[in-house]
Amino acid sequence: MTPTPCPRPTDACPEATRRATDLNPLPARQGHGRGALLGALMAAVLLAACGGGGSEESTSPTPSPSPSPAGACGTMTALTTADLAPFAGSYAIKHFDSGTGTEVGSGNLTLSGSTLTVTPGSGVSGSATSAEVTAVCANTNGSGARIGVVAMMSGDRHMDFFSPAFNGLYASGSDLSNSSSRYVQATTAAGEPAPAPAPAGWGSATVRSTALAADRVVAPNLLPDLDWETTSFGAGRKLSMRRSANPLQGNAGLDSVSVRYVAATGQLLSVAVALVPDPSQPLGTANYAATCGPCTGVTVDTTAGTVTFTDTPLTATILSGSQQPATLSGSYRIPDWRPRAGTTVTAAGLAGCSINSNALSATFGDIGCLAGTYVGTGIDGQACTVTLDSSAQTFRFNDGVKDNTFSLSSGSGFTNLSTFKSAFVQSATLSRAIGSLESISVSAAPSAAVPEVTVVDLSNVQHEGGTLNSVYSQACRIEFDTRTP
C-alpha cells in the first residue's frame, strides 16, 4: 500500500497543472508504492502536483540572483535564484520507475547554488548527473498559497522543492541519471538521514491442494494480527497473516493463515487457512477453509520469532467449498510490537490516562494524557510514528512511507477531533477538516488475557477514490507491558 505523495484532485495545485501543459511535461508518473494497482490510481494526480528532477553538489560559487528567462515559468510567477537558496542541501531520495511506480532503489539529490545533482545509490543503474537551474518558479496549491518552488532545467525537466513537506514530500522530480524512464522523490528534508530500510516483509506460506487451480501464496500485504487470548495452557497468542485482493478496498476478499500457540512456550494449538475463490474459477465459488490435521510440520520459535510450516497437512472444514485436503509450506516472522526507540509515552503514563468521550467537540485538553510520540511497528515491519502535539494541536503520522499532519479546526461549534472511552478502550481521532474519510487515530486498550499489557493501535486513513471503500490505510501497533519497563 502506497501513500499518495501528491494532493488529491480537489487539492491539486493549478499552477503545477498548467506548468505540465505549458512546458512539454514529462510522461505521467505513478506514486511510490508497492504495486501497479495503486500506481494506476495515482498516475493522473501525480502529474498535477509533483515535479521531476535531480540535483548535485558544485564547488563553484553561488551565482548572483538573476531573473528567470521570460516565459520559462509559464503561468507561474518567475522568481530569482535567491529564492532557491533556502532549499540547498543534500536529500536522501528514492528512484521510481515511471511506467509502474515501482521503487528501484535509493540515491542522493544535492542542490548547491543553482546546480542540481542526482547520484544513484548502489544497485541502481546510472551515474552522478548534474544540471543547471535555468529558471525558478513559484509553486502554489489550489488556494494560491505558496508551497515551495519549481527549479526548471534544460530538456523539459524540473524539480519541485517544498517547505514544509507537501503531502510528505520535500522534493520530487526528474531523475537526471536516467533520461526518461525514472523519477525521484525525497521524503526527508535536506540534511536529514535517510530512514532505515524496512525488513524484507513478513515472509509467506504456500497452500497446495487439488481444490485450487494453482498453488496459493499468502504473502501479507496488511498489518499482521498478533492478538492475546486465554487458553487452558495460560496466555496464548493468535497470529494472523492476511493478503487482501485489493488493499485499497475495505471489504475486499482476502486470504489468511492463522496460528494459535502458547505465548510462554510456543506450544502449537492450531493452524487455520481461509482462501477466497481461486481467481480462475467463476465468481460465487465458495471459499476454501481448512485446519491442520494432524498438526505436524509446524515449528513456533518464540526466541527467533518465526513460525515454519513443512508440508503441514490441512483438512477441509465442513464450511469449506471443497473437501479436498491440502498442505502448507513456508515461514512467517512473528511481529514484535514492543515500543521502539523514540517512544516518549510510557506504560505507566498510559495506565494512568483517562479521557472523556466526546464525539462532536473534543478539545486537545481532553487528550492531554495521550499526548506524546508513539513509535511502533508498521505494515512492512518498519518503524511507525504518531505524534500528538497538544501545543500545536496536531496529529502527525509518519512510517517512512507516508508522512501526514492534521491540524485541529473548528466551525459552527464542532471540531474535527473526536474521543471515545469505554471500560476497555479509549481513543482519539483527528480527521481532515475537509474530507472526513481521512484521519489519524490512536487507540489504547488493555489485553483481556494479559491485563499488564496495553495494546496501542495507530492508523492513518486517506481517501483514494469516489466510494467509501476506496481508502488507503496505513497502520502500526505497539504493546506497552508494565512487567517489562
Short mmCIF file of N, CA, C and O in Angstrom, two decimals, residues 202-206 218 220 241 306-309 329-333:
data_model
loop_
_atom_site.label_atom_id
_atom_site.label_comp_id
_atom_site.label_asym_id
_atom_site.label_seq_id
_atom_site.Cartn_x
_atom_site.Cartn_y
_atom_site.Cartn_z
N TRP A 202 7.12 -9.97 5.92
CA TRP A 202 6.78 -10.92 6.98
C TRP A 202 6.93 -12.37 6.54
O TRP A 202 6.58 -13.28 7.29
N GLY A 203 7.42 -12.63 5.34
CA GLY A 203 7.52 -13.99 4.84
C GLY A 203 6.27 -14.39 4.08
O GLY A 203 5.42 -13.56 3.76
N SER A 204 6.15 -15.68 3.78
CA SER A 204 4.98 -16.17 3.04
C SER A 204 4.79 -17.66 3.29
O SER A 204 5.70 -18.34 3.74
N ALA A 205 3.60 -18.12 2.97
CA ALA A 205 3.29 -19.55 3.06
C ALA A 205 2.48 -19.94 1.84
O ALA A 205 1.69 -19.14 1.33
N THR A 206 2.68 -21.16 1.37
CA THR A 206 2.02 -21.64 0.16
C THR A 206 1.07 -22.79 0.49
O THR A 206 1.45 -23.75 1.17
N VAL A 218 0.33 -16.98 0.24
CA VAL A 218 -0.22 -15.97 1.15
C VAL A 218 0.94 -15.16 1.71
O VAL A 218 1.57 -15.52 2.71
N PRO A 220 1.65 -11.55 3.23
CA PRO A 220 0.83 -10.48 3.81
C PRO A 220 1.04 -9.13 3.12
O PRO A 220 2.17 -8.74 2.82
N MET A 241 -1.88 -13.87 9.37
CA MET A 241 -1.26 -13.22 8.23
C MET A 241 -2.30 -13.16 7.11
O MET A 241 -2.91 -14.18 6.75
N THR A 306 9.80 -16.81 14.77
CA THR A 306 9.39 -17.35 13.47
C THR A 306 8.38 -18.48 13.65
O THR A 306 8.33 -19.14 14.69
N VAL A 307 7.57 -18.66 12.62
CA VAL A 307 6.69 -19.82 12.51
C VAL A 307 7.00 -20.48 11.18
O VAL A 307 7.00 -19.82 10.13
N THR A 308 7.29 -21.80 11.19
CA THR A 308 7.69 -22.51 9.99
C THR A 308 6.73 -23.67 9.73
O THR A 308 6.38 -24.41 10.66
N PHE A 309 6.33 -23.81 8.47
CA PHE A 309 5.46 -24.93 8.05
C PHE A 309 6.24 -25.80 7.07
O PHE A 309 6.79 -25.29 6.09
N SER A 329 3.24 -24.91 3.37
CA SER A 329 4.69 -24.81 3.50
C SER A 329 5.12 -23.35 3.48
O SER A 329 4.49 -22.52 2.81
N GLY A 330 6.20 -23.04 4.19
CA GLY A 330 6.72 -21.67 4.20
C GLY A 330 7.02 -21.22 5.61
O GLY A 330 7.09 -22.03 6.55
N SER A 331 7.21 -19.93 5.79
CA SER A 331 7.52 -19.41 7.12
C SER A 331 7.08 -17.95 7.24
O SER A 331 7.02 -17.22 6.23
N TYR A 332 6.79 -17.53 8.47
CA TYR A 332 6.42 -16.15 8.77
C TYR A 332 7.29 -15.64 9.92
O TYR A 332 7.74 -16.41 10.77
N ARG A 333 7.48 -14.32 9.91
CA ARG A 333 8.16 -13.66 11.01
C ARG A 333 7.10 -13.14 11.97
O ARG A 333 6.18 -12.44 11.58
#
